[in-house]
PDB file of C-alpha atoms in Angstrom:
ATOM      1  CA  UNK A   1     -41.652-101.318  11.954  1.00  0.00           C
ATOM      2  CA  UNK A   2     -39.060-103.593  13.543  1.00  0.00           C
ATOM      3  CA  UNK A   3     -39.873-106.733  15.935  1.00  0.00           C
ATOM      4  CA  UNK A   4     -38.596-109.816  17.347  1.00  0.00           C
ATOM      5  CA  UNK A   5     -39.203-113.443  18.021  1.00  0.00           C
ATOM      6  CA  UNK A   6     -40.652-115.094  21.472  1.00  0.00           C
ATOM      7  CA  UNK A   7     -39.140-117.171  23.350  1.00  0.00           C
ATOM      8  CA  UNK A   8     -40.883-117.416  21.305  1.00  0.00           C
ATOM      9  CA  UNK A   9     -39.136-118.553  20.413  1.00  0.00           C
ATOM     10  CA  UNK A  10     -38.051-118.382  18.515  1.00  0.00           C
ATOM     11  CA  UNK A  11     -41.184-118.329  19.547  1.00  0.00           C
ATOM     12  CA  UNK A  12     -40.153-115.976  16.079  1.00  0.00           C
ATOM     13  CA  UNK A  13     -42.492-111.615  12.470  1.00  0.00           C
ATOM     14  CA  UNK A  14     -41.948-116.406  13.855  1.00  0.00           C
ATOM     15  CA  UNK A  15     -42.307-120.354  12.371  1.00  0.00           C
ATOM     16  CA  UNK A  16     -44.270-123.782  11.230  1.00  0.00           C
ATOM     17  CA  UNK A  17     -42.269-121.122  17.344  1.00  0.00           C
ATOM     18  CA  UNK A  18     -42.887-122.427  16.245  1.00  0.00           C
ATOM     19  CA  UNK A  19     -47.482-125.971   9.185  1.00  0.00           C
ATOM     20  CA  UNK A  20     -51.006-125.547   8.679  1.00  0.00           C
ATOM     21  CA  UNK A  21     -52.954-123.041   6.723  1.00  0.00           C
ATOM     22  CA  UNK A  22     -53.454-119.673   8.102  1.00  0.00           C
ATOM     23  CA  UNK A  23     -57.132-119.031   9.383  1.00  0.00           C
ATOM     24  CA  UNK A  24     -59.253-118.014   6.229  1.00  0.00           C
ATOM     25  CA  UNK A  25     -60.322-114.727   8.114  1.00  0.00           C
ATOM     26  CA  UNK A  26     -56.958-113.702   9.147  1.00  0.00           C
ATOM     27  CA  UNK A  27     -55.395-111.097   7.158  1.00  0.00           C
ATOM     28  CA  UNK A  28     -51.692-110.243   7.056  1.00  0.00           C
ATOM     29  CA  UNK A  29     -51.121-106.662   6.741  1.00  0.00           C
ATOM     30  CA  UNK A  30     -48.037-105.797   4.723  1.00  0.00           C
ATOM     31  CA  UNK A  31     -46.127-103.725   7.051  1.00  0.00           C
ATOM     32  CA  UNK A  32     -42.543-102.891   6.648  1.00  0.00           C
ATOM     33  CA  UNK A  33     -41.445-106.287   7.729  1.00  0.00           C
ATOM     34  CA  UNK A  34     -38.404-108.236   6.403  1.00  0.00           C
ATOM     35  CA  UNK A  35     -35.014-109.673   7.341  1.00  0.00           C
ATOM     36  CA  UNK A  36     -32.255-107.267   6.593  1.00  0.00           C
ATOM     37  CA  UNK A  37     -30.037-109.147   4.088  1.00  0.00           C
ATOM     38  CA  UNK A  38     -28.783-105.941   2.639  1.00  0.00           C
ATOM     39  CA  UNK A  39     -25.208-106.846   4.425  1.00  0.00           C
ATOM     40  CA  UNK A  40     -24.708-110.369   3.890  1.00  0.00           C
ATOM     41  CA  UNK A  41     -22.195-110.574   6.636  1.00  0.00           C
ATOM     42  CA  UNK A  42     -24.596-109.205   9.419  1.00  0.00           C
ATOM     43  CA  UNK A  43     -25.359-111.326  12.230  1.00  0.00           C
ATOM     44  CA  UNK A  44     -28.349-108.995  13.364  1.00  0.00           C
ATOM     45  CA  UNK A  45     -31.722-110.400  11.977  1.00  0.00           C
ATOM     46  CA  UNK A  46     -35.030-108.556  12.401  1.00  0.00           C
ATOM     47  CA  UNK A  47     -38.581-109.568  11.370  1.00  0.00           C
ATOM     48  CA  UNK A  48     -41.930-107.798  12.032  1.00  0.00           C
ATOM     49  CA  UNK A  49     -45.647-108.621  11.171  1.00  0.00           C
ATOM     50  CA  UNK A  50     -49.036-107.039  11.983  1.00  0.00           C
ATOM     51  CA  UNK A  51     -52.341-108.852  11.519  1.00  0.00           C
ATOM     52  CA  UNK A  52     -56.179-108.274  12.485  1.00  0.00           C
ATOM     53  CA  UNK A  53     -57.483-111.504  14.164  1.00  0.00           C
ATOM     54  CA  UNK A  54     -60.516-113.022  14.884  1.00  0.00           C
ATOM     55  CA  UNK A  55     -59.778-113.550  18.717  1.00  0.00           C
ATOM     56  CA  UNK A  56     -59.847-111.374  21.535  1.00  0.00           C
ATOM     57  CA  UNK A  57     -57.011-109.286  22.862  1.00  0.00           C
ATOM     58  CA  UNK A  58     -57.301-111.563  26.178  1.00  0.00           C
ATOM     59  CA  UNK A  59     -57.555-114.790  24.064  1.00  0.00           C
ATOM     60  CA  UNK A  60     -54.201-114.011  22.099  1.00  0.00           C
ATOM     61  CA  UNK A  61     -52.553-112.776  25.156  1.00  0.00           C
ATOM     62  CA  UNK A  62     -53.207-116.041  27.080  1.00  0.00           C
ATOM     63  CA  UNK A  63     -51.804-117.992  24.484  1.00  0.00           C
ATOM     64  CA  UNK A  64     -48.782-116.117  24.016  1.00  0.00           C
ATOM     65  CA  UNK A  65     -48.188-115.758  27.588  1.00  0.00           C
ATOM     66  CA  UNK A  66     -48.455-119.577  28.332  1.00  0.00           C
ATOM     67  CA  UNK A  67     -44.683-119.893  27.642  1.00  0.00           C
ATOM     68  CA  UNK A  68     -44.646-123.403  29.310  1.00  0.00           C
ATOM     69  CA  UNK A  69     -46.759-125.073  26.675  1.00  0.00           C
ATOM     70  CA  UNK A  70     -44.614-123.620  23.346  1.00  0.00           C
ATOM     71  CA  UNK A  71     -43.642-127.238  22.836  1.00  0.00           C
ATOM     72  CA  UNK A  72     -46.841-128.304  21.906  1.00  0.00           C
ATOM     73  CA  UNK A  73     -47.553-126.102  19.386  1.00  0.00           C
ATOM     74  CA  UNK A  74     -44.520-123.300  18.296  1.00  0.00           C
ATOM     75  CA  UNK A  75     -42.557-124.374  15.372  1.00  0.00           C
ATOM     76  CA  UNK A  76     -39.182-126.554  16.605  1.00  0.00           C
ATOM     77  CA  UNK A  77     -39.801-125.600  20.310  1.00  0.00           C
ATOM     78  CA  UNK A  78     -38.599-128.973  21.610  1.00  0.00           C
ATOM     79  CA  UNK A  79     -39.065-128.364  25.250  1.00  0.00           C
ATOM     80  CA  UNK A  80     -40.632-125.390  27.570  1.00  0.00           C
ATOM     81  CA  UNK A  81     -40.188-125.468  31.248  1.00  0.00           C
ATOM     82  CA  UNK A  82     -41.639-122.597  33.582  1.00  0.00           C
ATOM     83  CA  UNK A  83     -38.838-122.032  36.383  1.00  0.00           C
ATOM     84  CA  UNK A  84     -39.511-118.934  38.271  1.00  0.00           C
ATOM     85  CA  UNK A  85     -43.044-116.620  38.171  1.00  0.00           C
ATOM     86  CA  UNK A  86     -44.463-113.358  39.778  1.00  0.00           C
ATOM     87  CA  UNK A  87     -47.003-110.772  38.750  1.00  0.00           C
ATOM     88  CA  UNK A  88     -45.646-109.421  35.327  1.00  0.00           C
ATOM     89  CA  UNK A  89     -42.887-111.556  35.157  1.00  0.00           C
ATOM     90  CA  UNK A  90     -41.591-115.202  34.696  1.00  0.00           C
ATOM     91  CA  UNK A  91     -38.465-117.095  33.356  1.00  0.00           C
ATOM     92  CA  UNK A  92     -38.969-120.156  31.161  1.00  0.00           C
ATOM     93  CA  UNK A  93     -36.403-122.663  29.808  1.00  0.00           C
ATOM     94  CA  UNK A  94     -36.575-123.406  26.142  1.00  0.00           C
ATOM     95  CA  UNK A  95     -34.837-125.658  24.017  1.00  0.00           C
ATOM     96  CA  UNK A  96     -35.210-124.862  20.215  1.00  0.00           C
ATOM     97  CA  UNK A  97     -34.024-127.390  17.521  1.00  0.00           C
ATOM     98  CA  UNK A  98     -33.443-126.824  13.909  1.00  0.00           C
ATOM     99  CA  UNK A  99     -30.627-127.675  11.335  1.00  0.00           C
ATOM    100  CA  UNK A 100     -28.002-127.803  12.314  1.00  0.00           C
ATOM    101  CA  UNK A 101     -28.151-126.594  15.975  1.00  0.00           C
ATOM    102  CA  UNK A 102     -30.108-127.325  19.101  1.00  0.00           C
ATOM    103  CA  UNK A 103     -29.965-124.339  21.525  1.00  0.00           C
ATOM    104  CA  UNK A 104     -31.088-124.570  25.414  1.00  0.00           C
ATOM    105  CA  UNK A 105     -31.499-120.928  26.905  1.00  0.00           C
ATOM    106  CA  UNK A 106     -33.721-119.031  29.530  1.00  0.00           C
ATOM    107  CA  UNK A 107     -36.189-116.662  28.366  1.00  0.00           C
ATOM    108  CA  UNK A 108     -36.846-113.715  30.571  1.00  0.00           C
ATOM    109  CA  UNK A 109     -40.833-112.608  30.021  1.00  0.00           C
ATOM    110  CA  UNK A 110     -42.407-109.269  31.272  1.00  0.00           C
ATOM    111  CA  UNK A 111     -46.156-109.312  30.559  1.00  0.00           C
ATOM    112  CA  UNK A 112     -48.911-106.505  30.873  1.00  0.00           C
ATOM    113  CA  UNK A 113     -52.079-108.317  30.417  1.00  0.00           C
ATOM    114  CA  UNK A 114     -53.777-108.165  28.004  1.00  0.00           C
ATOM    115  CA  UNK A 115     -51.669-105.946  25.952  1.00  0.00           C
ATOM    116  CA  UNK A 116     -47.860-107.137  25.842  1.00  0.00           C
ATOM    117  CA  UNK A 117     -45.654-110.203  26.068  1.00  0.00           C
ATOM    118  CA  UNK A 118     -41.695-109.382  25.904  1.00  0.00           C
ATOM    119  CA  UNK A 119     -39.091-112.097  25.976  1.00  0.00           C
ATOM    120  CA  UNK A 120     -35.532-111.536  26.130  1.00  0.00           C
ATOM    121  CA  UNK A 121     -32.857-114.720  25.915  1.00  0.00           C
ATOM    122  CA  UNK A 122     -30.224-114.829  28.687  1.00  0.00           C
ATOM    123  CA  UNK A 123     -27.541-117.415  29.150  1.00  0.00           C
ATOM    124  CA  UNK A 124     -27.577-118.833  25.537  1.00  0.00           C
ATOM    125  CA  UNK A 125     -24.469-119.973  24.148  1.00  0.00           C
ATOM    126  CA  UNK A 126     -26.021-119.579  20.317  1.00  0.00           C
ATOM    127  CA  UNK A 127     -27.274-116.236  20.416  1.00  0.00           C
ATOM    128  CA  UNK A 128     -25.794-112.939  21.465  1.00  0.00           C
ATOM    129  CA  UNK A 129     -29.048-111.549  21.272  1.00  0.00           C
ATOM    130  CA  UNK A 130     -32.521-112.758  20.961  1.00  0.00           C
ATOM    131  CA  UNK A 131     -35.460-110.737  21.930  1.00  0.00           C
ATOM    132  CA  UNK A 132     -39.569-111.087  21.004  1.00  0.00           C
ATOM    133  CA  UNK A 133     -42.306-108.890  21.260  1.00  0.00           C
ATOM    134  CA  UNK A 134     -46.202-109.182  20.917  1.00  0.00           C
ATOM    135  CA  UNK A 135     -48.163-106.609  21.244  1.00  0.00           C
ATOM    136  CA  UNK A 136     -52.146-106.566  21.447  1.00  0.00           C
ATOM    137  CA  UNK A 137     -54.667-103.782  20.672  1.00  0.00           C
ATOM    138  CA  UNK A 138     -58.280-103.516  19.774  1.00  0.00           C
ATOM    139  CA  UNK A 139     -59.293-104.808  16.412  1.00  0.00           C
ATOM    140  CA  UNK A 140     -62.101-103.541  14.162  1.00  0.00           C
ATOM    141  CA  UNK A 141     -64.812-101.458  15.333  1.00  0.00           C
ATOM    142  CA  UNK A 142     -67.888-103.531  15.875  1.00  0.00           C
ATOM    143  CA  UNK A 143     -66.305-106.492  16.326  1.00  0.00           C
ATOM    144  CA  UNK A 144     -65.488-106.798  19.985  1.00  0.00           C
ATOM    145  CA  UNK A 145     -63.720-110.281  19.465  1.00  0.00           C
ATOM    146  CA  UNK A 146     -61.183-109.057  17.258  1.00  0.00           C
ATOM    147  CA  UNK A 147     -57.583-107.585  17.770  1.00  0.00           C
ATOM    148  CA  UNK A 148     -54.611-106.042  16.155  1.00  0.00           C
ATOM    149  CA  UNK A 149     -51.402-108.201  16.837  1.00  0.00           C
ATOM    150  CA  UNK A 150     -48.227-106.855  16.342  1.00  0.00           C
ATOM    151  CA  UNK A 151     -45.322-109.410  16.081  1.00  0.00           C
ATOM    152  CA  UNK A 152     -41.522-108.495  15.967  1.00  0.00           C
ATOM    153  CA  UNK A 153     -38.364-110.456  16.895  1.00  0.00           C
ATOM    154  CA  UNK A 154     -34.486-109.882  16.299  1.00  0.00           C
ATOM    155  CA  UNK A 155     -31.554-112.118  17.065  1.00  0.00           C
ATOM    156  CA  UNK A 156     -28.001-112.337  16.606  1.00  0.00           C
ATOM    157  CA  UNK A 157     -25.647-115.479  16.624  1.00  0.00           C
ATOM    158  CA  UNK A 158     -22.481-115.509  18.477  1.00  0.00           C
ATOM    159  CA  UNK A 159     -20.991-117.467  15.403  1.00  0.00           C
ATOM    160  CA  UNK A 160     -20.915-115.533  12.088  1.00  0.00           C
ATOM    161  CA  UNK A 161     -21.003-119.284  10.720  1.00  0.00           C
ATOM    162  CA  UNK A 162     -24.165-120.200  12.341  1.00  0.00           C
ATOM    163  CA  UNK A 163     -25.856-116.980  11.356  1.00  0.00           C
ATOM    164  CA  UNK A 164     -25.034-117.777   7.451  1.00  0.00           C
ATOM    165  CA  UNK A 165     -25.897-121.377   7.763  1.00  0.00           C
ATOM    166  CA  UNK A 166     -29.257-120.872  10.009  1.00  0.00           C
ATOM    167  CA  UNK A 167     -30.783-117.798   8.751  1.00  0.00           C
ATOM    168  CA  UNK A 168     -32.795-119.226   6.159  1.00  0.00           C
ATOM    169  CA  UNK A 169     -34.490-121.653   8.849  1.00  0.00           C
ATOM    170  CA  UNK A 170     -35.358-118.745  11.140  1.00  0.00           C
ATOM    171  CA  UNK A 171     -36.614-117.003   7.941  1.00  0.00           C
ATOM    172  CA  UNK A 172     -39.096-120.077   7.718  1.00  0.00           C
ATOM    173  CA  UNK A 173     -39.849-119.969  11.628  1.00  0.00           C
ATOM    174  CA  UNK A 174     -40.490-116.358  11.561  1.00  0.00           C
ATOM    175  CA  UNK A 175     -43.079-116.294   8.857  1.00  0.00           C
ATOM    176  CA  UNK A 176     -44.887-118.988  10.334  1.00  0.00           C
ATOM    177  CA  UNK A 177     -44.845-117.816  14.072  1.00  0.00           C
ATOM    178  CA  UNK A 178     -48.133-115.656  14.078  1.00  0.00           C
ATOM    179  CA  UNK A 179     -50.137-118.566  12.087  1.00  0.00           C
ATOM    180  CA  UNK A 180     -48.981-121.024  14.773  1.00  0.00           C
ATOM    181  CA  UNK A 181     -50.362-119.060  17.467  1.00  0.00           C
ATOM    182  CA  UNK A 182     -53.681-118.429  15.577  1.00  0.00           C
ATOM    183  CA  UNK A 183     -53.998-122.410  15.002  1.00  0.00           C
ATOM    184  CA  UNK A 184     -53.589-122.634  18.869  1.00  0.00           C
ATOM    185  CA  UNK A 185     -56.342-120.229  19.537  1.00  0.00           C
ATOM    186  CA  UNK A 186     -58.510-122.080  17.152  1.00  0.00           C
ATOM    187  CA  UNK A 187     -57.949-125.189  18.907  1.00  0.00           C
ATOM    188  CA  UNK A 188     -58.586-123.554  22.440  1.00  0.00           C
ATOM    189  CA  UNK A 189     -61.153-120.933  21.758  1.00  0.00           C
ATOM    190  CA  UNK A 190     -63.041-122.418  18.489  1.00  0.00           C
ATOM    191  CA  UNK A 191     -63.453-120.668  15.047  1.00  0.00           C
ATOM    192  CA  UNK A 192     -62.563-117.209  14.657  1.00  0.00           C
ATOM    193  CA  UNK A 193     -64.670-114.480  14.452  1.00  0.00           C
ATOM    194  CA  UNK A 194     -65.669-113.848  10.900  1.00  0.00           C
ATOM    195  CA  UNK A 195     -65.069-110.583   9.519  1.00  0.00           C
ATOM    196  CA  UNK A 196     -65.569-109.257   6.075  1.00  0.00           C
ATOM    197  CA  UNK A 197     -62.475-108.974   4.149  1.00  0.00           C
ATOM    198  CA  UNK A 198     -63.376-105.537   2.751  1.00  0.00           C
ATOM    199  CA  UNK A 199     -63.564-104.233   6.599  1.00  0.00           C
ATOM    200  CA  UNK A 200     -60.166-105.602   7.111  1.00  0.00           C
ATOM    201  CA  UNK A 201     -58.838-104.024   4.231  1.00  0.00           C
ATOM    202  CA  UNK A 202     -60.504-100.609   4.628  1.00  0.00           C
ATOM    203  CA  UNK A 203     -59.121-100.664   8.355  1.00  0.00           C
ATOM    204  CA  UNK A 204     -55.433-101.586   7.132  1.00  0.00           C
ATOM    205  CA  UNK A 205     -55.847 -98.465   4.390  1.00  0.00           C
ATOM    206  CA  UNK A 206     -56.685 -96.221   7.760  1.00  0.00           C
ATOM    207  CA  UNK A 207     -53.637 -97.537   9.623  1.00  0.00           C
TER     208      UNK A 207
END
């Protein structure tokens, strides 16, 4: 399973897009998520993650699709501004800062409420490629205010030097991304739905 950052910036299976402790009820499912370092010279990086979260699909969709406010909670997102919007599609200008670079780029975002938020970088000088995908599906049976979140990001720097220098920062960002959005949900919607841990593990084993 492979995925990407969100304009996530890097929105980015993403960081601090983006630190607090993960909600106690959230369980990160050990899917095949990883940065591929097999080839140390490769500039393309990928990360994916799946979690069952104690918030509804609509609640999580609302937060991920609210790119304009990423600057308030996404790791290392310095600025986020909506520049164009229509039904199912919008453009946002994002500035992401992390040592040793700061990049401003336009993110083209496609949405399908409440199932999908997909962001693709355009006109960036730092990246050849930057894509983030969030998918939301039903959570645990009998717990309507839960959902399964699949997050993935992939990116490639234009410069091999930047790739070698900055990939560790993106590693941190990617690993904190979903947690950053969970914290945002907690701030906007209150405590998450408590779910017995054994039910989460049982659901994972059936996945």
